[in-house]
Coordinates of C-alpha atoms in Angstrom, one line a residue:
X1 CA -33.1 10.3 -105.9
X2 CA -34.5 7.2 -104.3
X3 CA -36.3 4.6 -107.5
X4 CA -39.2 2.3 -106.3
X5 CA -38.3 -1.5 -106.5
X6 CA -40.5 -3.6 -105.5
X7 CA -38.5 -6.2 -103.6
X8 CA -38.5 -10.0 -104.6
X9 CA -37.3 -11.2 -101.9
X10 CA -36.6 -15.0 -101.0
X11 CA -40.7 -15.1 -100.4
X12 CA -42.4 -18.4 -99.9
X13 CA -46.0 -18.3 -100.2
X14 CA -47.7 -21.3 -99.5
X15 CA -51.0 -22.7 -101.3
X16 CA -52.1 -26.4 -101.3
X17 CA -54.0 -27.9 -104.2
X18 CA -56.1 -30.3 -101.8
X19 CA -57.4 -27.0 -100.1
X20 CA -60.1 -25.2 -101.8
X21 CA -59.0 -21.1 -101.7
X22 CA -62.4 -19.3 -100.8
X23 CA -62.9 -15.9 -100.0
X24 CA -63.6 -15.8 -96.8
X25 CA -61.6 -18.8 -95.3
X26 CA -58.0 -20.1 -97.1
X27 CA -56.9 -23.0 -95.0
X28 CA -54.1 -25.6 -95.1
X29 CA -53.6 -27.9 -92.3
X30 CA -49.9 -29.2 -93.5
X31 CA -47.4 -29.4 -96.3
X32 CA -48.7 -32.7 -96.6
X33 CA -49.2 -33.4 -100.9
X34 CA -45.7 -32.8 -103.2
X35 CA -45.3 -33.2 -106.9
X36 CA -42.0 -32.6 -108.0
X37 CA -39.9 -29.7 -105.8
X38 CA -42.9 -28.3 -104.4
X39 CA -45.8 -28.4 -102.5
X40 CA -48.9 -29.0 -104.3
X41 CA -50.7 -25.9 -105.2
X42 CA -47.8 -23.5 -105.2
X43 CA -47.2 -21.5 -108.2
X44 CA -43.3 -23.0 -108.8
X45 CA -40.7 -21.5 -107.5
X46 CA -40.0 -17.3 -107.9
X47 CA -36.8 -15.6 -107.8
X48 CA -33.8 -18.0 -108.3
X49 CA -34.6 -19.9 -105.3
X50 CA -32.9 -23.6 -105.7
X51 CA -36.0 -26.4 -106.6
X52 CA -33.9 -28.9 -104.7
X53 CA -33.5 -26.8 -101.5
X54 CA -37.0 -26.9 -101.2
X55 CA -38.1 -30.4 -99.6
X56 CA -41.2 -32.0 -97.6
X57 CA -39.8 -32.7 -93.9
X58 CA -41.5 -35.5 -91.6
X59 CA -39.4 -34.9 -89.1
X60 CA -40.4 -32.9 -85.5
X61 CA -43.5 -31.2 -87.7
X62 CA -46.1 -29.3 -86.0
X63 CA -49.1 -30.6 -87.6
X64 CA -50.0 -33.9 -89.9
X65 CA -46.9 -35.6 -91.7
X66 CA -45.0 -33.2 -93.3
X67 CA -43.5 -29.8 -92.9
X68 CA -41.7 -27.4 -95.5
X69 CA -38.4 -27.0 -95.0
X70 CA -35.6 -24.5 -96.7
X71 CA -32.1 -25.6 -96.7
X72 CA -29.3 -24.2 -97.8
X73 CA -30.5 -20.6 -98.7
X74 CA -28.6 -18.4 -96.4
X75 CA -27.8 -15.4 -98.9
X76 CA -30.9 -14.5 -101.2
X77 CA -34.3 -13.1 -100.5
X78 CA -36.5 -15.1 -102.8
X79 CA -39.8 -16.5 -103.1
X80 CA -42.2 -18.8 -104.6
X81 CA -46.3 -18.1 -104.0
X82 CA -49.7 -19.0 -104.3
X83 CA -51.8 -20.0 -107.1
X84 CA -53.9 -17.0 -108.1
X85 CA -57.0 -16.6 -105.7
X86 CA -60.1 -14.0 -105.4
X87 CA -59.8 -11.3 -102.7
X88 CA -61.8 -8.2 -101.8
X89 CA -60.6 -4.8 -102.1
X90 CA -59.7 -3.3 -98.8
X91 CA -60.3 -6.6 -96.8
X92 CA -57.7 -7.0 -93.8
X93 CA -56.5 -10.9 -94.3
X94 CA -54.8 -12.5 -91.2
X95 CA -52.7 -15.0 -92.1
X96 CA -51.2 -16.9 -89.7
X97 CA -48.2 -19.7 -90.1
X98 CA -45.9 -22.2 -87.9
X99 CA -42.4 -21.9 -87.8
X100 CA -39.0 -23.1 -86.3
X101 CA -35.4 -22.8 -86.9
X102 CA -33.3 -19.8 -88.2
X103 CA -34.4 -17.0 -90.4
X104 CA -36.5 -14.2 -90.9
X105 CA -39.6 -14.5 -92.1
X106 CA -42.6 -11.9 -93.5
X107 CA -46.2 -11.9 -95.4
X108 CA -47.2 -9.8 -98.4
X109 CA -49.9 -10.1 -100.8
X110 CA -49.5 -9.3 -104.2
X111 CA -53.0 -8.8 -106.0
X112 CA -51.8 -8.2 -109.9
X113 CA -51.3 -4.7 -109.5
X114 CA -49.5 -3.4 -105.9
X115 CA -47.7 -5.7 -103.2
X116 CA -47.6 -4.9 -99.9
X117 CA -45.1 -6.1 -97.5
X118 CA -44.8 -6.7 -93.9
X119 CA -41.6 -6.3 -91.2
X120 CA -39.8 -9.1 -91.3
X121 CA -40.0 -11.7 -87.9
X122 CA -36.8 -12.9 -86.8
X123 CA -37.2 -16.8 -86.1
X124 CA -34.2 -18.5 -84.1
X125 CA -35.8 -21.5 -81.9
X126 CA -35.9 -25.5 -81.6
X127 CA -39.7 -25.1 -80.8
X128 CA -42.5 -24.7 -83.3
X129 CA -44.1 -21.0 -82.5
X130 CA -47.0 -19.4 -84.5
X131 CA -46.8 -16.0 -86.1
X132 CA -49.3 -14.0 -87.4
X133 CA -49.4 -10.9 -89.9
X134 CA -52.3 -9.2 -91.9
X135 CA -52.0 -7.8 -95.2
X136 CA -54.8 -6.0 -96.7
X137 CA -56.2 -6.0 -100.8
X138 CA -55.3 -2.9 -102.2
X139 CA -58.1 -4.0 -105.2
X140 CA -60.4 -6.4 -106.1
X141 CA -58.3 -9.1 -107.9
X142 CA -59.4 -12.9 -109.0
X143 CA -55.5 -14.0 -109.3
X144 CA -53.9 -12.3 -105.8
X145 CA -51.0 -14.2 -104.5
X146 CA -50.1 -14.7 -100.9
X147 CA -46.8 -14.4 -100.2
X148 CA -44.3 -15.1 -97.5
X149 CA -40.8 -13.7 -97.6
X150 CA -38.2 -15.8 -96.1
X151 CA -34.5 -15.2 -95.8
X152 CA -32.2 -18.1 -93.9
X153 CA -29.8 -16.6 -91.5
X154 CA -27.8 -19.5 -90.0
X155 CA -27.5 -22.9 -91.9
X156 CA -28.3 -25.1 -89.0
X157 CA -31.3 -26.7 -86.7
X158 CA -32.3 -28.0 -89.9
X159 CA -32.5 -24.6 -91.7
X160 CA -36.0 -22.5 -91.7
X161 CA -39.2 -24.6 -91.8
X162 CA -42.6 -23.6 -91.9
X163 CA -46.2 -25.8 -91.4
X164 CA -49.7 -25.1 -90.8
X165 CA -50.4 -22.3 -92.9
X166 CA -54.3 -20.7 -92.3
X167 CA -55.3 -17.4 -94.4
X168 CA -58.5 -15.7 -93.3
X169 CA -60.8 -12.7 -94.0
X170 CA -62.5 -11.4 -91.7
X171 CA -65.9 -12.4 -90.3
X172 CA -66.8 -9.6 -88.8
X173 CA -66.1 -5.5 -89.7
X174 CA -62.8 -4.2 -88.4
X175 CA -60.9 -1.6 -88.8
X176 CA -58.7 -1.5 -91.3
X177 CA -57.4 2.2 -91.3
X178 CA -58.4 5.4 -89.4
X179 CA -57.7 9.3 -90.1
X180 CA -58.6 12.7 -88.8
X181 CA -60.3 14.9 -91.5
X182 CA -60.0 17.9 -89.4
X183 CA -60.0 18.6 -85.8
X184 CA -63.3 17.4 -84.6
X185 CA -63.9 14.4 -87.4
X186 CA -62.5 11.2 -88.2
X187 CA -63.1 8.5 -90.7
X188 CA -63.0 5.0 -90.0
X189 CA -62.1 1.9 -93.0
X190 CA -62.9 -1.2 -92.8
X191 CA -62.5 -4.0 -94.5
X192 CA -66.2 -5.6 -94.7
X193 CA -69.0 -3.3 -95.2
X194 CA -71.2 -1.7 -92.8
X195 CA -75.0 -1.7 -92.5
X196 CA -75.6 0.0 -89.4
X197 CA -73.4 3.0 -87.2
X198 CA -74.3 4.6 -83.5
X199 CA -72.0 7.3 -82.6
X200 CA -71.7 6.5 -79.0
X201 CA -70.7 3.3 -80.2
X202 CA -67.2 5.3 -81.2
X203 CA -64.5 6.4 -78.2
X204 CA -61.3 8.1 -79.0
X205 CA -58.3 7.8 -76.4
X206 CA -55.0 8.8 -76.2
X207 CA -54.1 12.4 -75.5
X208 CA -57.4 13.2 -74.2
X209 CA -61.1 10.7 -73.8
X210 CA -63.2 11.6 -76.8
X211 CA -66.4 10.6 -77.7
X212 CA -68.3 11.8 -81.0
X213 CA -72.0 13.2 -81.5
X214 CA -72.3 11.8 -85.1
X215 CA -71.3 8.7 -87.7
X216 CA -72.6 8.1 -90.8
X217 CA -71.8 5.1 -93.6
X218 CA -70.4 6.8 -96.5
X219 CA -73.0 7.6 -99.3
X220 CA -70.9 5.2 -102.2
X221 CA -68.3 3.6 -99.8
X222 CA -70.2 1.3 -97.5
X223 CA -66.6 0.6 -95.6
X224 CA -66.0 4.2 -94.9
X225 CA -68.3 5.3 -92.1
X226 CA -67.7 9.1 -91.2
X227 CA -67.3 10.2 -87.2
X228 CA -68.5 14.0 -86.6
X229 CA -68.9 16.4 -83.9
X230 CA -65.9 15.4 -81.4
X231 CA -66.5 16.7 -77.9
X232 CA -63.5 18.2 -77.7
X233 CA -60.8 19.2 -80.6
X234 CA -58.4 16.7 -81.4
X235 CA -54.7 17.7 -80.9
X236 CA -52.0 16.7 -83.4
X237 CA -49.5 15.6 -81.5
X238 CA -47.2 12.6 -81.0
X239 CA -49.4 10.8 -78.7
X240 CA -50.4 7.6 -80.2
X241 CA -54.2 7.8 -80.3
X242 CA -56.4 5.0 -80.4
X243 CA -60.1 4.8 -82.2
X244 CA -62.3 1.9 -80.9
X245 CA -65.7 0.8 -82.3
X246 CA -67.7 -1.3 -79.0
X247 CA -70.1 -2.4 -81.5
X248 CA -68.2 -4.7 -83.7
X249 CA -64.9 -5.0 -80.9
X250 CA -62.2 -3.5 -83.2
X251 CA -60.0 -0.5 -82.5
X252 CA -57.3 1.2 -84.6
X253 CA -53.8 3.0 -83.1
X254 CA -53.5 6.1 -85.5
X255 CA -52.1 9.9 -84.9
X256 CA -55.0 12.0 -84.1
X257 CA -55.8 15.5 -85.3
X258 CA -53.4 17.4 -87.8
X259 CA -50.1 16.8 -86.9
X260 CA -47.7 19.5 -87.2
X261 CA -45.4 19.0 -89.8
X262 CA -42.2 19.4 -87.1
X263 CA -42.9 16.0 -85.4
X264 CA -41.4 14.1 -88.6
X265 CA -38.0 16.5 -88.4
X266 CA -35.1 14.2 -86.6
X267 CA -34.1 16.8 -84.6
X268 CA -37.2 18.6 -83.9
X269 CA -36.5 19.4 -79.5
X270 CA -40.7 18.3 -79.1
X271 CA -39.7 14.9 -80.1
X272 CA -41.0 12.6 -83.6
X273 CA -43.8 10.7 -84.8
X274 CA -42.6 6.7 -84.6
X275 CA -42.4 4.7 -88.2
X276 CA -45.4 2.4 -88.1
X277 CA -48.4 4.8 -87.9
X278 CA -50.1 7.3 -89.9
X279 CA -50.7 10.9 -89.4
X280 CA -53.1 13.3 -91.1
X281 CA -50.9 16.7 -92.2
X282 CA -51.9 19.9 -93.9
X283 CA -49.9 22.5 -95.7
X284 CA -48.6 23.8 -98.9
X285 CA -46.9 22.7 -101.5
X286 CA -43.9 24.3 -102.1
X287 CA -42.2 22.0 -105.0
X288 CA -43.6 19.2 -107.1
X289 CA -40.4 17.6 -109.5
X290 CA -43.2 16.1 -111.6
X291 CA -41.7 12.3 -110.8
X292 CA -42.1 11.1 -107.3
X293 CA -40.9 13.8 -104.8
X294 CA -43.5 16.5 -103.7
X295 CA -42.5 18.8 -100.6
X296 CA -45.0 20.5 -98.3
X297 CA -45.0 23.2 -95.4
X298 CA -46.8 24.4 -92.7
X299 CA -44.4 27.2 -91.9
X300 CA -41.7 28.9 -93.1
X301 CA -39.0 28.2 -90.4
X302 CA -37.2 25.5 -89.6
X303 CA -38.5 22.1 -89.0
X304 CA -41.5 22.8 -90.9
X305 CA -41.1 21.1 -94.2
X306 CA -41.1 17.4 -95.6
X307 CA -40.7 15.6 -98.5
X308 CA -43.7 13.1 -99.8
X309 CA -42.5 10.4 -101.6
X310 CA -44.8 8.5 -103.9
X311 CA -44.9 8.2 -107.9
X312 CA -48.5 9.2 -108.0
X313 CA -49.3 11.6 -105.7
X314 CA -47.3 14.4 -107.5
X315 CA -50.3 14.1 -110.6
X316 CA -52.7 14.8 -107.5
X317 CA -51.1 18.2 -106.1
X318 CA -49.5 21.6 -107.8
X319 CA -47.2 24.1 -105.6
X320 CA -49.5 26.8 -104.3
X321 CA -52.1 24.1 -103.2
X322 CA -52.8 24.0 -99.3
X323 CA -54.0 20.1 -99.4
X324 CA -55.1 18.2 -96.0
X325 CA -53.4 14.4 -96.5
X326 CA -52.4 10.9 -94.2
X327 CA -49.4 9.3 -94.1
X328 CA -46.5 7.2 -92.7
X329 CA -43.2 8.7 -91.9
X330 CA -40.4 6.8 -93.6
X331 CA -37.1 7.8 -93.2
X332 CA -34.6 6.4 -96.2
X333 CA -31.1 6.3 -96.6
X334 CA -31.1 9.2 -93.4
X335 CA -33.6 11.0 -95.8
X336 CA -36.5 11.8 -93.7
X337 CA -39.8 11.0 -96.2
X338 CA -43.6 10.6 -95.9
X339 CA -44.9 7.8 -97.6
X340 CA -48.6 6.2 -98.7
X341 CA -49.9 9.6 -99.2
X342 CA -53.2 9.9 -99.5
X343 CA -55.2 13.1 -100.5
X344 CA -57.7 14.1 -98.3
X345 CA -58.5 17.7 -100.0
X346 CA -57.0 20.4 -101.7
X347 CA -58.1 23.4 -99.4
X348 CA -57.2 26.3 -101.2
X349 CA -54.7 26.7 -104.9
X350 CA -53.1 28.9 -105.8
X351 CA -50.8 30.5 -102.3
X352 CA -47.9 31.3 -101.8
X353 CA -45.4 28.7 -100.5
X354 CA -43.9 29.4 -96.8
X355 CA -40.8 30.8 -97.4
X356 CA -37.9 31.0 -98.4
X357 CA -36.4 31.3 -95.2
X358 CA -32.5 33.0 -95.4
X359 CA -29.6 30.3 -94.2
X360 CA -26.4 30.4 -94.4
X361 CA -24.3 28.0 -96.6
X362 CA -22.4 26.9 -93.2
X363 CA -26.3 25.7 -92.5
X364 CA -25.9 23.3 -94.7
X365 CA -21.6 22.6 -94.9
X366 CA -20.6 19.8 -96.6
X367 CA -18.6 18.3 -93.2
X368 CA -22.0 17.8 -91.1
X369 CA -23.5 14.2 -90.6
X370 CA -26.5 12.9 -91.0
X371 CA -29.5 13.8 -89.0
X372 CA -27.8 16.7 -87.1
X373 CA -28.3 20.1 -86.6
X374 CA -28.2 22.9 -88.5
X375 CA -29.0 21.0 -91.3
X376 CA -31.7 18.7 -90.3
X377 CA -33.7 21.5 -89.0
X378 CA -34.5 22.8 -92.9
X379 CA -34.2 19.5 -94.8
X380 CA -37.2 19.0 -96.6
X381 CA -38.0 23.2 -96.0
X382 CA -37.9 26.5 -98.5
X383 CA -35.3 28.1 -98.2
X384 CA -31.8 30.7 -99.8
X385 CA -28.9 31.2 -99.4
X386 CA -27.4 34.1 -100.7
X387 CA -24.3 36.0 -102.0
X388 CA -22.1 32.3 -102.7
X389 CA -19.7 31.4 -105.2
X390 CA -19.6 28.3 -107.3
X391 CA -16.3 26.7 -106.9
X392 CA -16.7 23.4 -109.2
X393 CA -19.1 20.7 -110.3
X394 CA -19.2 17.3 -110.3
X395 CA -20.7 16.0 -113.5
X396 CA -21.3 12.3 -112.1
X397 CA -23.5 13.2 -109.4
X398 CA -24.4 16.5 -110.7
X399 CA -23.3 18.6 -107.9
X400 CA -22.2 22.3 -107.4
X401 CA -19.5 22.9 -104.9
X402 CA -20.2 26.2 -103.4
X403 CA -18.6 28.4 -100.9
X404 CA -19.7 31.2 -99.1
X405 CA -17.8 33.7 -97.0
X406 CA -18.9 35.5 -94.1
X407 CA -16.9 37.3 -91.1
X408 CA -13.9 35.7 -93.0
X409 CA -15.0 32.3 -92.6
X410 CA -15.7 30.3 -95.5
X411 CA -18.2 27.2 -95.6
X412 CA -18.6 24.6 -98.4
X413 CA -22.3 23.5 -99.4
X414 CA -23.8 22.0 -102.3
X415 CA -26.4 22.3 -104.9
X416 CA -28.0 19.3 -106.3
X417 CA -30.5 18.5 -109.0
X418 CA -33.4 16.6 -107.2
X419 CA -36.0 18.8 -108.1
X420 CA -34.8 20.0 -111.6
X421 CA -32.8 16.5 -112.5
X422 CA -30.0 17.3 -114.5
X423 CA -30.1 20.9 -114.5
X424 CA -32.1 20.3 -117.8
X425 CA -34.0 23.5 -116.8
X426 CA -31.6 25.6 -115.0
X427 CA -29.1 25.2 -117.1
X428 CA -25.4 25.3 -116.5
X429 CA -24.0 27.6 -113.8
X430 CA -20.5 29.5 -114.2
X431 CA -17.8 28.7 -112.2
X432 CA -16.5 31.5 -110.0
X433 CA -19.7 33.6 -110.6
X434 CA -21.5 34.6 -107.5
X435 CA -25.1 33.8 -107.2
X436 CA -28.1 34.0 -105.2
X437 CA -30.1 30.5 -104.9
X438 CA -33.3 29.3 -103.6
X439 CA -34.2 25.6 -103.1
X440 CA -35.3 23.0 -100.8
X441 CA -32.7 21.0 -98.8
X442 CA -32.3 17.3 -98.6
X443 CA -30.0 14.8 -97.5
X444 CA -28.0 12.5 -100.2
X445 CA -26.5 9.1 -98.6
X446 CA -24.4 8.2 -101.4
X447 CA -22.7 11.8 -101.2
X448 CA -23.0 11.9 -97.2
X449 CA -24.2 15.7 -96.9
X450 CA -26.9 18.1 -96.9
X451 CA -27.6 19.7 -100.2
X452 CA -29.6 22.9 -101.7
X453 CA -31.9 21.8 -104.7
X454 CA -33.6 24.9 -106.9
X455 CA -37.0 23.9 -108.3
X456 CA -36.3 26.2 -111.8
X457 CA -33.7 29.2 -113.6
X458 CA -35.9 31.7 -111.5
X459 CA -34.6 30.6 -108.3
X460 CA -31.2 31.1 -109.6
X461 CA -30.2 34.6 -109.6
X462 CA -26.7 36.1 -110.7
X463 CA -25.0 38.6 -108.9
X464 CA -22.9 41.3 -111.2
X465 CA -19.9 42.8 -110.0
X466 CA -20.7 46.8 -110.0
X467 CA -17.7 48.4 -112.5
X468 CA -17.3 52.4 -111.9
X469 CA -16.1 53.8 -115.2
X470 CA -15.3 58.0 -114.3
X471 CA -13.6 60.3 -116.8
X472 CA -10.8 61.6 -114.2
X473 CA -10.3 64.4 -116.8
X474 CA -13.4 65.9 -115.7
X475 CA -13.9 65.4 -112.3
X476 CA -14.1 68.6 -109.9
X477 CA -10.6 69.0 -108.4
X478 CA -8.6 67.2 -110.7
X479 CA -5.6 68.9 -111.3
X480 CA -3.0 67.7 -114.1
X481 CA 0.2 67.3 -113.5

């Protein structure tokens, strides 16, 4: 079961005491005032990362005297960040930087509570070039720290070096998120508020030009402004969409419509969402492990179920709910996942989940890789196998070996414990006995196969052998002898 770490990587975030950090505008023109091993204004130095491997550089800068150069740091991710500044929940900074040499480098911003972290940018050039990222404030925070994540990867052309560091809000609104709410209405975040909103100011593109017949600035959430009345019904689909407001000149790329739970299955023969985007989904919950997993459905076959991961969103949701939600598809460790859930509604409570849907063990055999077929097609779904026999257990990983025989073939599958951990609430299954199961299916990297996971004891059900006991001395026709 995948554990949340957030990483402290070799991060670099770079503040300078002669620069005053505003709201609106953080600025630094050049590393250009030291005391001690670091530049002036920095918080000291994070994560293990060598003071003396820090230094001020005068040599081939971009901008004023002096550069920041890392040397010798080829291993480590590790950082060292800002002194604490004010930011604004939900504002989009931009922060953009100057660098040259080897490494790879990334933003984040860290605001006392939640960090969020950008891909990393691979730098590998004699020539100063200028990056930019843009991290947003999950909250309103008075001590946030920018950050910048660098890792070394080569131990030449002077190492990684970095100048000319400017962090910005924005001036004007834009767009900081976008989502479909159903098929014909979309909301629209930004990170500034919003005093004014025309609908025609609004145009949807991407699988189909679509304009909207209403947009109003939400009632207690002056960023949020709600688009109504599409002209024509949004698909869900894996075209990437894009929503673009003329009035302030900002657009959004985003998934479109409810998107069918099948475009985030590996294998799915219509193809799959990308990484980077998020979607708006609907369906119902089928299992909620009370921790950090909770799996939804839109269907009961295959390729119609996912796992959400997130360590809050399982307080939000109960199995039976139907619940409208956006997020990002994040595959880990060949698990497929959706993460950054957020709730949109709960529909409906109280259904019935989709499913089970009757595989076979060979489904799910313990010889298939990783993101192939048949497994893929029901990881993440409802479904039971039936009529199998437990063969061993492996009390390290806490695994049941199973087999199942059909047409005189026998498969191998397992049964694993990442809904009910442990088996504290199923309890211990006997080796030999034949059972019935129900579960959802995931993928475990450290083990390499496909696995069956029951959510409680009433998805386990033991099968009996049938014992005929008959008094021979009494049966019609017996004759002794």
């Amino acid at each position: 079961m995948k554990k949340f770490t957030l990483l402290v990587s070799l991060v670099m975030l770079f503040a300078f005491a002669k620069v005053g950090w505003g709201q609106n505008l953080v600025t630094n023109p050049g590393f250009e005032t030291w005391t001690g091993n670091v530049p002036n204004g920095w918080m000291g130095l994070k994560s293990s990362i060598t003071a003396a491997n820090v230094v001020q550089y005068s040599t081939s800068v971009h901008g004023g005297s002096y550069a920041c150069k890392l040397i010798n740091e080829t291993t480590n991710h590790k950082r060292f960040t800002t002194q604490g500044i004010s930011v604004t929940a939900l504002t989009v900074y931009t922060i953009k930087f100057w660098a040259r040499g080897h490494g790879d480098v990334r933003t984040a911003l860290w605001d006392g509570a939640y960090g969020t972290y950008n891909s990393y940018i691979n730098v590998n050039s004699t020539i100063w070039t200028q990056y930019t990222q843009t991290v947003t404030a999950a909250s309103t925070n008075s001590a946030a720290e920018f950050i910048f994540s660098v890792v070394n990867t080569n131990a030449d052309l002077d190492d990684l070096q970095l100048d000319d560091v400017e962090i910005t809000a924005p001036s004007s609104p834009t767009i900081n998120k976008a989502y479909s709410i159903s098929s014909t209405a979309i909301d629209v975040l930004y990170g500034l508020d919003i005093t004014s909103v025309n609908a025609t100011d609004y145009s949807l593109t991407g699988t189909s030009a679509i304009t909207f017949s209403g947009a109003t600035i939400d009632g207690t959430n002056a960023k949020l402004v709600h688009l109504t009345g599409a002209s024509t019904p949004i698909t869900g689909d894996i075209t990437l969409d894009n929503i673009a407001d003329a009035a302030n000149s900002t657009n959004y790329d985003f998934y479109a419509g409810i998107m069918p739970i099948s475009y985030t299955n590996a294998t799915n023969p219509d193809g799959v969402m990308d990484n980077t985007h998020i979607a708006t989904f609907e369906g119902i919950v089928s299992v909620n492990d009370a921790n950090n997993n909770v799996w939804v459905s839109d269907d009961a076959g295959a390729y119609h179920g996912v796992m959400i991961y997130d360590y809050n969103f399982d307080a939000l949701v109960t199995a039976g709910d139907q619940i409208r939600f956006f997020a990002k598809r994040s595959p880990y460790n060949n698990l497929t996942e959706l993460t950054t859930p957020v709730l949109i509604s709960t529909i409906t409570s109280g259904n019935t989940p989709y499913g089970p849907a009757t595989i076979q063990g060979s489904d799910i055999d313990e010889t298939l890789a990783a993101n192939t077929n048949p497994g893929e097609q029901w990881e993440g779904q409802l479904v039971k196998i039936e009529n199998f026999t437990v063969e061993s257990y492996n009390a390290t990983t806490y695994e049941y070996r199973c087999s199942q025989t059909i047409g005189g073939v026998t498969s191998y599958f397992t049964i694993g414990d990442n809904v009910d951990s442990h088996f504290v609430g199923i309890g211990t299954l006997i080796i030999g006995a034949n059972y019935n199961a129900v579960g959802v299916v995931d993928w475990l990297s450290t083990t390499s196969h496909y696995r069956l996971n029951p959510r409680s004891i009433a998805d386990i059900t033991t099968l009996y052998p049938v014992t005929f006991n008959v008094d021979m001395s009494t049966a019609t026709g017996f004759i002794p002898g």
